[in-house]
Structure formats: structure tokens, C-alpha cells
Coordinates of C-alpha atoms in Angstrom, one line a residue:
M1 CA -43.9 -2.5 -34.4
A2 CA -43.4 -3.7 -30.9
S3 CA -42.2 -1.2 -28.3
F4 CA -38.4 -1.2 -27.7
K5 CA -37.1 -2.9 -24.6
S6 CA -33.6 -2.1 -23.5
T7 CA -31.3 -4.9 -22.6
K8 CA -30.9 -5.3 -18.9
I9 CA -27.4 -5.2 -17.7
P10 CA -27.1 -7.0 -14.3
I11 CA -25.3 -5.3 -11.5
Y12 CA -22.6 -7.5 -10.1
P13 CA -20.9 -7.1 -6.7
K14 CA -17.7 -5.2 -6.9
L15 CA -14.6 -7.1 -6.0
G16 CA -12.5 -4.1 -5.0
E17 CA -11.1 -3.2 -1.6
K18 CA -13.3 -2.5 1.3
V19 CA -14.0 1.2 2.2
T20 CA -13.0 1.7 5.8
P21 CA -12.5 4.9 7.8
D22 CA -8.8 4.6 7.3
T23 CA -9.2 4.4 3.6
L24 CA -11.3 7.6 3.6
Y25 CA -8.8 9.3 5.9
W26 CA -5.6 8.5 4.0
K27 CA -7.1 9.0 0.6
N28 CA -8.2 12.5 1.5
Y29 CA -4.9 14.0 0.1
K30 CA -4.4 16.0 -3.1
A31 CA -2.3 14.8 -6.0
P32 CA 1.4 14.9 -5.0
V33 CA 3.6 17.9 -5.7
Q34 CA 7.0 16.7 -6.9
I35 CA 10.3 18.7 -6.5
K36 CA 13.6 17.6 -8.0
E37 CA 16.5 17.7 -5.5
F38 CA 20.3 17.6 -6.3
G39 CA 20.6 14.0 -5.1
A40 CA 19.0 11.2 -3.1
V41 CA 16.8 12.6 -0.3
T42 CA 18.2 10.9 2.8
S43 CA 16.4 12.8 5.6
I44 CA 13.2 14.9 6.1
D45 CA 12.4 16.6 9.4
F46 CA 9.5 18.8 10.3
S47 CA 9.7 21.7 12.7
S48 CA 7.4 21.2 15.7
L49 CA 6.3 24.8 15.7
A50 CA 3.8 26.4 13.3
P51 CA 3.9 26.8 10.3
H52 CA 5.8 23.5 10.4
N53 CA 8.5 24.1 7.9
Y54 CA 10.5 21.0 7.0
A55 CA 14.2 20.4 6.3
V56 CA 15.2 18.2 3.4
T57 CA 18.7 16.8 3.3
A58 CA 20.0 15.8 -0.1
S59 CA 23.5 15.6 -1.5
T60 CA 25.6 18.5 -0.1
R61 CA 22.7 20.8 0.7
I62 CA 19.9 21.2 3.2
H63 CA 16.8 23.0 2.0
I64 CA 14.0 24.3 4.2
Y65 CA 10.6 24.4 2.7
G66 CA 7.4 26.1 3.8
P67 CA 4.3 24.0 4.3
F68 CA 3.0 24.9 0.8
S69 CA 6.1 26.2 -1.0
T70 CA 7.7 24.5 -4.0
E71 CA 10.9 26.6 -3.7
P72 CA 13.2 26.5 -0.6
V73 CA 12.8 29.4 1.8
K74 CA 16.3 28.7 3.1
T75 CA 19.3 26.8 1.9
F76 CA 22.5 25.6 3.8
T77 CA 25.3 24.7 1.5
R78 CA 28.4 24.9 3.8
F79 CA 29.1 21.2 3.5
K80 CA 32.3 19.9 1.9
D81 CA 30.8 16.5 1.3
T82 CA 27.4 14.7 1.5
A83 CA 25.2 16.0 4.3
Y84 CA 23.1 13.8 6.5
S85 CA 20.3 14.0 9.1
G86 CA 19.3 17.6 9.2
K87 CA 17.2 18.0 12.4
F88 CA 15.4 20.9 13.9
R89 CA 15.6 21.7 17.6
S90 CA 12.2 21.7 19.5
D91 CA 12.0 25.5 19.4
G92 CA 12.6 25.6 15.6
Q93 CA 15.5 28.0 16.0
L94 CA 18.5 25.8 15.4
L95 CA 19.3 23.0 12.9
V96 CA 22.0 20.4 13.3
A97 CA 23.4 18.1 10.5
G98 CA 26.2 15.6 10.1
C99 CA 28.4 15.2 7.1
E100 CA 30.5 12.6 5.3
D101 CA 33.6 14.6 6.3
S102 CA 33.0 13.6 9.9
V103 CA 32.2 17.2 11.0
V104 CA 28.9 18.1 12.8
R105 CA 27.6 21.6 12.1
L106 CA 25.0 23.6 14.0
F107 CA 23.1 26.4 12.2
D108 CA 20.8 29.2 13.1
V109 CA 17.7 28.9 11.0
S110 CA 17.7 32.6 10.3
G111 CA 21.4 32.7 9.3
K112 CA 23.7 31.0 6.9
V113 CA 27.1 30.4 8.6
A114 CA 27.4 27.5 11.0
L115 CA 27.2 28.7 14.7
R116 CA 29.1 25.7 16.0
V117 CA 31.4 23.0 14.5
F118 CA 31.9 19.8 16.4
K119 CA 35.0 17.7 15.5
G120 CA 35.9 14.4 17.0
H121 CA 34.4 11.7 14.8
T122 CA 36.8 10.0 12.3
K123 CA 34.2 8.9 9.7
G124 CA 30.9 10.1 8.3
V125 CA 28.2 11.2 10.8
H126 CA 24.8 9.8 9.8
V127 CA 22.9 10.5 13.0
T128 CA 22.2 13.8 14.7
D129 CA 19.5 14.9 17.2
F130 CA 18.9 17.3 20.1
T131 CA 18.3 16.2 23.7
S132 CA 15.1 17.3 25.4
D133 CA 16.9 20.1 27.4
C134 CA 18.0 21.7 24.0
Y135 CA 21.6 22.1 25.2
H136 CA 23.1 18.9 24.0
I137 CA 23.5 17.1 20.7
L138 CA 23.6 13.3 20.0
T139 CA 25.7 12.1 17.1
G140 CA 26.3 8.6 15.6
S141 CA 29.0 7.8 13.1
D142 CA 30.5 5.2 10.9
D143 CA 33.5 5.0 13.3
Y144 CA 31.2 2.9 15.5
T145 CA 30.9 5.6 18.2
C146 CA 28.0 7.7 19.5
R147 CA 28.8 10.9 21.3
L148 CA 27.1 13.7 23.3
W149 CA 28.2 17.3 22.7
D150 CA 27.6 20.5 24.8
I151 CA 26.3 23.3 22.6
P152 CA 27.3 26.4 24.7
N153 CA 30.9 25.2 25.1
S154 CA 31.3 23.2 21.8
T155 CA 32.9 20.3 23.7
E156 CA 32.4 16.6 23.8
L157 CA 30.7 15.4 27.0
T158 CA 30.9 11.6 26.6
S159 CA 31.6 8.9 24.0
Y160 CA 30.4 5.3 23.7
K161 CA 32.0 2.7 21.5
E162 CA 29.9 -0.5 22.0
H163 CA 28.6 -1.0 18.5
T164 CA 30.7 -3.1 16.1
D165 CA 29.4 -1.6 12.9
Y166 CA 28.1 1.6 11.4
I167 CA 25.6 3.6 13.4
R168 CA 22.9 4.7 11.0
C169 CA 20.0 5.7 13.2
G170 CA 19.2 7.1 16.6
T171 CA 16.8 9.1 18.7
T172 CA 16.7 10.9 22.0
S173 CA 14.2 10.8 24.7
K174 CA 11.8 13.7 24.9
L175 CA 11.1 13.0 28.6
N176 CA 14.6 12.5 29.9
R177 CA 17.6 14.5 28.7
D178 CA 20.0 11.7 29.6
I179 CA 18.4 8.8 27.7
F180 CA 19.0 8.1 24.0
I181 CA 18.9 5.1 21.7
T182 CA 21.0 4.1 18.7
G183 CA 20.7 1.4 16.0
S184 CA 23.6 -0.1 14.1
Y185 CA 24.4 -2.4 11.2
D186 CA 25.7 -4.9 13.8
H187 CA 21.9 -5.8 14.2
T188 CA 21.6 -4.3 17.7
L189 CA 19.7 -1.5 19.4
R190 CA 21.3 0.0 22.5
V191 CA 19.7 2.2 25.1
F192 CA 22.2 4.6 26.8
D193 CA 22.0 6.7 29.9
A194 CA 24.5 9.6 29.9
R195 CA 24.9 9.2 33.7
V196 CA 26.2 5.6 33.2
E197 CA 29.4 4.6 31.4
K198 CA 27.9 1.9 29.3
S199 CA 24.5 1.0 27.7
V200 CA 21.7 0.0 30.0
M201 CA 19.8 -2.2 27.5
T202 CA 20.5 -4.1 24.3
M203 CA 18.1 -5.6 21.8
D204 CA 18.9 -7.8 18.8
H205 CA 16.9 -6.9 15.6
S206 CA 18.6 -9.7 13.6
Q207 CA 19.0 -7.4 10.6
P208 CA 21.0 -4.1 10.0
V209 CA 19.0 -1.4 11.7
E210 CA 18.0 1.5 9.4
S211 CA 15.5 3.4 11.6
V212 CA 14.3 3.7 15.2
L213 CA 11.2 5.4 16.6
L214 CA 10.0 6.1 20.2
Y215 CA 6.3 6.3 21.0
P216 CA 5.2 9.5 22.8
S217 CA 4.9 7.6 26.1
E218 CA 8.4 6.2 25.5
G219 CA 7.3 2.8 26.8
L220 CA 7.5 1.2 23.3
L221 CA 10.3 1.4 20.7
V222 CA 10.0 0.6 17.0
S223 CA 12.9 -0.5 14.9
A224 CA 13.2 -1.1 11.1
G225 CA 15.8 -3.2 9.3
G226 CA 15.8 -5.6 6.5
R227 CA 12.2 -6.5 5.7
Y228 CA 11.2 -6.4 9.3
V229 CA 9.5 -3.8 11.5
K230 CA 9.7 -4.8 15.2
V231 CA 8.1 -3.3 18.3
W232 CA 9.9 -3.6 21.7
D233 CA 8.6 -3.0 25.2
L234 CA 11.2 -0.9 27.1
L235 CA 9.3 -1.2 30.4
K236 CA 9.9 -5.0 30.3
G237 CA 13.6 -4.8 29.6
G238 CA 13.4 -4.6 25.8
Q239 CA 11.0 -7.6 25.4
P240 CA 9.9 -8.0 21.7
L241 CA 6.2 -7.5 21.2
V242 CA 5.5 -7.6 17.5
S243 CA 7.5 -8.5 14.3
L244 CA 6.0 -7.3 11.1
K245 CA 7.1 -8.4 7.6
N246 CA 4.9 -6.6 5.1
H247 CA 7.5 -5.2 2.8
H248 CA 9.4 -6.9 0.0
K249 CA 12.7 -5.0 0.4
T250 CA 14.6 -3.2 3.1
V251 CA 12.5 -0.9 5.3
T252 CA 14.4 2.5 5.5
C253 CA 12.3 4.8 7.6
L254 CA 9.5 5.1 10.2
S255 CA 7.0 7.8 11.2
L256 CA 4.1 8.2 13.6
S257 CA 0.8 10.0 13.1
S258 CA 0.0 13.0 15.2
N259 CA -2.4 11.0 17.5
G260 CA 0.0 8.1 17.8
Q261 CA -2.6 5.6 16.6
R262 CA -1.0 5.0 13.1
L263 CA 2.5 3.8 12.4
L264 CA 4.0 4.5 8.9
S265 CA 6.9 2.5 7.4
A266 CA 8.6 3.2 4.0
S267 CA 10.8 0.8 2.0
L268 CA 13.0 0.3 -1.0
D269 CA 10.0 -1.6 -2.5
R270 CA 8.4 1.9 -3.2
H271 CA 5.6 1.3 -0.7
V272 CA 4.5 3.2 2.4
K273 CA 2.5 0.9 4.8
I274 CA 0.2 2.3 7.5
Y275 CA -0.4 0.2 10.5
N276 CA -3.0 0.3 13.2
T277 CA -1.0 0.5 16.5
T278 CA -3.7 -1.4 18.3
N279 CA -3.4 -4.7 16.4
Y280 CA -0.5 -3.8 13.9
K281 CA -2.5 -4.7 10.9
V282 CA -2.0 -2.8 7.6
V283 CA -4.9 -0.4 7.1
H284 CA -3.7 1.5 4.0
N285 CA -0.9 1.6 1.5
F286 CA 0.8 4.3 -0.7
D287 CA 2.7 3.6 -3.9
Y288 CA 5.5 5.7 -5.2
A289 CA 7.6 5.8 -8.4
A290 CA 11.0 5.0 -6.9
S291 CA 12.6 3.5 -3.8
I292 CA 12.0 5.5 -0.6
L293 CA 14.8 6.6 1.6
S294 CA 13.0 9.1 3.9
L295 CA 9.5 9.8 5.2
A296 CA 8.0 12.5 7.4
L297 CA 4.5 13.3 8.5
A298 CA 3.5 16.9 9.5
P299 CA 2.7 17.3 13.2
D300 CA -0.9 17.9 12.3
D301 CA -1.1 15.2 9.6
E302 CA -1.7 17.9 7.0
S303 CA 1.2 16.8 4.8
I304 CA 3.1 13.6 3.9
V305 CA 6.6 14.2 2.5
V306 CA 8.6 11.3 0.9
G307 CA 12.2 11.4 -0.4
M308 CA 13.3 8.9 -3.0
T309 CA 16.5 7.5 -4.4
N310 CA 16.0 9.4 -7.7
G311 CA 16.2 12.7 -6.0
V312 CA 12.5 13.4 -6.2
L313 CA 10.7 14.9 -3.2
S314 CA 7.0 14.0 -3.2
I315 CA 4.6 16.2 -1.0
K316 CA 0.9 15.3 -0.5
H317 CA -1.3 18.0 1.2
R318 CA -4.6 17.2 2.9
K319 CA -7.7 18.6 1.1
S320 CA -9.3 21.5 2.8
P321 CA -13.0 21.4 3.8
E322 CA -13.9 23.7 0.9
E323 CA -12.1 21.4 -1.6
K324 CA -13.9 18.4 -0.2
R325 CA -17.3 20.1 -0.6
E326 CA -16.4 21.1 -4.1
M327 CA -15.5 17.4 -5.0
V328 CA -18.8 16.2 -3.5
G329 CA -20.6 18.9 -5.5
K330 CA -19.0 17.7 -8.8
Q331 CA -19.9 14.1 -8.1
R332 CA -23.6 15.1 -7.5
M333 CA -23.8 17.5 -10.4
Q334 CA -26.8 16.8 -12.6
P335 CA -26.9 17.0 -16.4
V336 CA -27.8 20.5 -17.6
Y337 CA -31.0 21.3 -19.5
R338 CA -29.4 21.3 -23.0
I339 CA -28.5 17.6 -22.6
F340 CA -32.2 16.7 -22.1
V341 CA -33.4 18.7 -25.2
K342 CA -30.5 17.7 -27.4
G343 CA -32.3 14.8 -29.0
R344 CA -35.9 15.8 -28.8
N345 CA -36.2 16.1 -32.6
Y346 CA -34.3 12.9 -33.4
V347 CA -36.0 10.5 -35.8
P348 CA -34.6 7.0 -35.9
K349 CA -33.4 5.6 -39.2
K350 CA -34.9 2.6 -40.8
A351 CA -31.8 0.5 -40.2
S352 CA -32.1 1.1 -36.4
T353 CA -35.5 -0.6 -36.3
N354 CA -33.7 -4.0 -36.7
I355 CA -32.9 -4.6 -33.1
L356 CA -31.1 -7.9 -33.8
Y357 CA -28.8 -6.2 -36.3
D358 CA -28.0 -3.5 -33.7
L359 CA -27.2 -6.1 -31.1
D360 CA -24.9 -7.9 -33.5
S361 CA -23.1 -4.7 -34.2
F362 CA -23.0 -3.7 -30.6
L363 CA -21.4 -7.0 -29.7
S364 CA -18.6 -6.3 -32.2
V365 CA -18.2 -2.8 -30.7
C366 CA -18.1 -4.1 -27.1
V367 CA -15.5 -6.7 -27.8
C368 CA -13.3 -5.1 -30.4
S369 CA -13.3 -1.4 -29.6
Q370 CA -10.6 0.4 -27.7
S371 CA -13.2 1.9 -25.3
W372 CA -13.9 -1.6 -23.8
R373 CA -10.3 -2.2 -23.1
R374 CA -10.0 1.2 -21.6
N375 CA -13.2 1.1 -19.4
R376 CA -12.9 -2.6 -18.5
K377 CA -16.6 -3.2 -18.2
P378 CA -17.2 -6.8 -19.4
E379 CA -20.7 -6.7 -17.8
I380 CA -22.1 -4.9 -20.9
T381 CA -20.6 -7.4 -23.3
V382 CA -21.8 -10.4 -21.3
A383 CA -25.3 -8.9 -21.0
V384 CA -25.5 -8.5 -24.8
M385 CA -24.3 -12.1 -25.3
K386 CA -27.0 -13.3 -22.8
E387 CA -29.7 -11.4 -24.7
L388 CA -28.6 -12.8 -28.1
D389 CA -28.5 -16.3 -26.7
R390 CA -32.0 -15.8 -25.3
R391 CA -33.2 -14.9 -28.8
G392 CA -31.3 -17.8 -30.3
T393 CA -29.1 -15.6 -32.5
L394 CA -25.8 -15.7 -30.6
K395 CA -24.3 -18.2 -33.0
N396 CA -25.1 -16.0 -35.9
A397 CA -23.5 -13.0 -34.2
L398 CA -20.3 -14.9 -33.4
A399 CA -19.9 -16.3 -37.0
G400 CA -18.3 -14.6 -39.9
R401 CA -15.4 -13.0 -38.0
D402 CA -12.0 -12.3 -39.6
E403 CA -8.8 -13.1 -37.9
Q404 CA -8.5 -9.8 -36.0
N405 CA -12.1 -9.8 -34.7
L406 CA -11.8 -13.5 -33.7
S407 CA -8.6 -12.8 -31.9
Q408 CA -10.1 -10.0 -29.9
L409 CA -13.1 -12.2 -29.1
L410 CA -10.8 -14.9 -27.8
N411 CA -8.9 -12.4 -25.7
F412 CA -12.2 -11.4 -24.1
L413 CA -13.0 -15.0 -23.3
I414 CA -9.5 -15.7 -21.9
G415 CA -9.8 -12.7 -19.6
N416 CA -13.3 -13.4 -18.3
V417 CA -14.4 -17.0 -18.8
V418 CA -13.2 -18.1 -15.3
D419 CA -14.9 -15.2 -13.6
P420 CA -17.8 -16.9 -11.7
R421 CA -20.0 -13.9 -12.5
F422 CA -19.7 -14.5 -16.2
T423 CA -19.0 -18.2 -16.6
P424 CA -22.5 -19.5 -17.3
V425 CA -22.8 -17.2 -20.3
L426 CA -19.3 -17.3 -21.6
V427 CA -19.0 -21.1 -21.5
T428 CA -21.9 -21.2 -23.9
A429 CA -20.2 -18.6 -26.2
T430 CA -16.9 -20.6 -26.1
E431 CA -18.6 -23.8 -27.1
M432 CA -20.3 -22.0 -30.1
I433 CA -17.0 -20.4 -31.2
L434 CA -15.2 -23.8 -31.1
D435 CA -18.1 -25.4 -33.2
I436 CA -18.0 -22.5 -35.7
Y437 CA -14.3 -22.2 -36.3
Q438 CA -13.0 -25.7 -35.8
A439 CA -12.6 -26.1 -39.6
V440 CA -10.1 -23.2 -39.7
V441 CA -7.9 -24.3 -36.8
G442 CA -4.3 -24.3 -37.9
Q443 CA -4.6 -21.5 -40.5
S444 CA -3.7 -18.7 -38.1
S445 CA -0.8 -18.9 -35.6
V446 CA -2.3 -16.0 -33.5
V447 CA -5.7 -17.7 -33.2
D448 CA -4.0 -21.1 -32.5
R449 CA -2.0 -19.7 -29.6
Q450 CA -5.1 -18.1 -28.1
L451 CA -7.0 -21.4 -28.4
V452 CA -4.1 -23.2 -26.6
R453 CA -4.2 -20.5 -23.8
L454 CA -7.9 -20.9 -23.5
Q455 CA -7.6 -24.7 -23.2
E456 CA -4.9 -24.4 -20.6
L457 CA -7.0 -21.8 -18.6
V458 CA -10.1 -24.1 -18.6
E459 CA -8.1 -27.2 -17.7
R460 CA -6.4 -25.3 -14.8
E461 CA -9.8 -24.0 -13.6
V462 CA -11.3 -27.6 -13.7
D463 CA -8.4 -28.8 -11.6
Y464 CA -9.0 -26.1 -9.1
Q465 CA -12.7 -27.0 -8.9
Q466 CA -11.9 -30.6 -8.4
D467 CA -9.4 -29.8 -5.6
L468 CA -12.1 -27.6 -4.0
L469 CA -14.6 -30.3 -4.2
E470 CA -12.2 -32.7 -2.4
V471 CA -11.6 -30.1 0.3
L472 CA -15.3 -29.6 0.6
G473 CA -15.8 -33.3 1.1
M474 CA -13.2 -33.4 3.8
L475 CA -14.8 -30.5 5.6
D476 CA -18.2 -32.2 5.4
T477 CA -16.8 -35.3 7.0
L478 CA -15.1 -33.3 9.8
F479 CA -18.3 -31.4 10.5
A480 CA -20.4 -34.6 10.5
T481 CA -18.1 -36.3 13.0
S482 CA -17.9 -33.2 15.2
L483 CA -21.7 -32.9 15.6
P484 CA -23.2 -34.7 18.7
R485 CA -25.5 -37.6 18.0
K486 CA -29.1 -37.1 19.1
E487 CA -31.4 -40.0 19.8
V488 CA -34.9 -39.5 18.4
P489 CA -37.6 -41.4 20.4
C490 CA -40.3 -43.1 18.4
P491 CA -43.8 -43.7 19.8
G492 CA -44.7 -47.3 20.4
S493 CA -41.1 -48.5 20.8
S494 CA -39.1 -48.8 24.0
R495 CA -35.8 -48.2 22.1
P496 CA -34.5 -45.0 20.5
N497 CA -34.9 -44.5 16.7
G498 CA -37.7 -47.1 16.5
L499 CA -35.5 -50.2 16.9
A500 CA -37.0 -53.1 18.7
E501 CA -35.2 -54.8 21.5
G502 CA -32.7 -57.4 20.2
S503 CA -32.8 -56.0 16.7
L504 CA -29.6 -54.0 17.1
G505 CA -26.7 -56.0 15.8
A506 CA -28.8 -59.1 15.0
P507 CA -30.0 -60.1 11.5
G508 CA -33.7 -59.6 10.8
P509 CA -36.1 -62.6 10.4
Q510 CA -36.5 -62.0 6.7
L511 CA -32.7 -62.0 6.2
Q512 CA -32.4 -65.3 8.2
A513 CA -35.1 -66.9 6.1
A514 CA -33.4 -65.8 3.0

């Protein structure tokens, strides 16, 4: 008996995404930890001091979580209605939050009762923040006003009513205690200086503004609203620099990586997009189970926390160096000795000496088994078909199928026949199947529908190929006309290209004689 030769399975190029440094960096997070809150998570804010606890605002509560805790280490529940925008002060000692009842509350992180209560707004307060000197609070409300409050005296310092719709986002300058920015549903962004009675700069976002973000240098401002993320140059009077439209639904929140080189945006379309701040191209993407309302990145990029409309809080922690080494070790783990000696006494059965029979059976297993649909490796099935065709037995292997097996075989062809890697082999198999089963067409509605799908698929692919050939012909013409003409001198002739003088444009002597 001739020695056994295994069927060669060709290695095709993978059609997946390119592996970039950003892909490796942002995929280096563990599986997310999910915590169920009491309502939609509208705000997440990290403390700037280690260990970087974060405040989660949801429903009528604000929970403070530790960096790795799944239970809140602190809870503030002294709200009569929905709470909004729980924010830490830069020293991590105080927390401010707005509420739907129009009252602003200031809490000591180590206590429970509000230290200060600021009253003056007439509608819900959705925006709160501390100024850089830590002694004042910025608030923005649905009553169209933004106000500055003095913490020691619990008094209102100034009020601005320039917006004509709800104020739903805002931020303060970390370099100047008097500068702050607000965004409103009236589509505008306004820059205020507390030393001036009105805004000093106005920008039109053209959509209701949901979130604003200042770069650390504070020369650039990012706004999100509608499907757009826009970047503005504040040093040039609010000149627009970039307009990004990579989401399918409203963008709700923004965040910046610790080094300021990556910008994150989250949307109601359940995606988090990560941009390179050099060219503002998307370098990575995260998918979530529900629409996203809030997003925060830990100051050291060790955690990504996302709050969703279904009340689920999703936390991803970065893998430690030990865990990364452990993962690499598992990938490189070699089979143990018992696997090598497992089959040392195996004696093949007589039936297994019929290699053609085994290939026929294996073809059925490849196409019809659940494992193929689960592993999605058509390369193996195509390699078996190619080997059977080389031996001249592919037609025998495809014949004699019942309705279920034929249906599964047609499904395989529909899914892979237009793949350029497999087309040469599968077109031959398709022609054989049509020759074999043309007599039974019309006897099974399932098979008939699949044959119609296969026909439509092939016709559409042929149309695509014809269109591409037409485009290729146009490109060849363009390239040919764009190339400079070169004169090739010929020896023994005074004119280029071997033409005798007077022959250009005049009929030759033989033609005249004719």
C-alpha cells in the first residue's frame, strides 16, 4: 500500500483588521465588570488623587466606588429628585451635584449630610463644576442661566442668561479661575469671563450640545452634539478646526486619555470611538450592550468606566504585567507528554485504508457538521474539494445527497463562492451540483429557494466584475494619455521611429499602386 499523504490545506491571507499599537494598547483590558445601578447612569467623574475613586450619578443617588470595588464605598442619597453631574473637587475632599429640584448640594466626601445648599435656579441643574481656585462652583440649569457661587459664604456671585435653551454641559478652566465654558441645546457654545458682564466668545455647533471638553493646554475645545464631534481653536477666536461624524446616533459624552493624545467619544449607538488627536482618525472602537450616556477614563488610563441607559455600569480594568505574562504563557503552552503517547498503540481499521472513502465522508462532515458553522473555517472544506477534484472523484462525492445535506452544501456555496480565494474551486463544484441535481429541481421548495439565491448571487457578482473591467479600461486610457511620448531613434534613418522623410501623413507607394 502506498504511503499516506495528508491533504495540503493552503494558508490564505487573513482579511481581518490590521494590528496597530493602538489596537494592542486598547485591547489590553480585562473582561468588563458590570454593576446594576438604580437608574440610567448620567455622570461619571474620577477623583484626581490616588487611589482615583469615581463618583457615579444615577437616579436619586450618587455612589462612590473604589478603583477595584464592586460595591460602593460611599453613598449620597439626600436628593428629593433625580441627581445630576456629581463632580469631585481637585483635592478629592468635596463633591458637588445638581438636582432636578433646582437645588445644588455640596458634600464632604467623608460625611453624609450636605455642607452647603445653593438655591437660586428655578429648574433642574444639569451642570456643576469647581473652579481652579477650589472656592467657587459653576452651575448650569434648564432655566437657561449659568451661575457662579461662593463656597465659604454660600452666596451667588454672578449670573448669565445668554443661552436660549437648556444648558446641559459645561466645564471650567484649570488655568484661570475666572474662565468657564457652557454648551446649550440652542446649538451654541459660550466662553465666559467672570470679570466681564457677558460672554467673550460664541461658537455655533449647529446641533444641541451634549458635552464639552478642554484640552490640557486649553487652546483647543471639543464639543459633542448630534452625530458630530467638533474641535475649536480658542486661540484664534473659536475657529473650527475639525468636524467628525463617525457615530450613527447622538454623541453624549467625551473624554481624554492621560497623555492627551487620544480622544474618546461615546454615543447612543452603543459605540465608543477613540481618535488620534494628531489627525483625528479613528484608531479603535469599543462596543457595548446599550446606549451610552456617560464615559470616564481613569487619570492613569487604568480603567474605562461607561454608564448606560439601562442602568448598567461597565468597568474595564487594564491587565497587570503578571496577567499579561500569564496570557502569553498560556498561548505558548506546548502539549504535554500524555498527548504524544496517547495513540502510540493505535492500529488503523481496514475501512480507514480507503482514502477516497474517508475524503468523501470528511467532505460531508466539513459541510454538514455544526463544528464547521461554529469554527467558520471554509479553507478545510475547499482543500478537500480541491483534492477530490484532482483525483477525479468530486462528482461522486457530491452525488447521492438527501434534501438536508444538499441544502447545507448549497448554503456553503452561497456563503463562499464569491470569495476570490475559493472561487476557482467552488465554481467547479457548483457546476457539478447543477449537472447532478437538475432532474430534481422543483421537488423541494427549500432547495429551489437556495438555487435562486445562488443564481442571484452569481449574476450580481458578474455585474460587479463587468463594472470593474469598465473602470479598469477607463483607468488604462487615463494612464496612457498621461504618460509622456518618447521618440525612439532608429539607426539608418534621419527621422524618429524609423519613418522616412515624407512618409508621415502620405500614402505609401504600394497603397498608391493598389
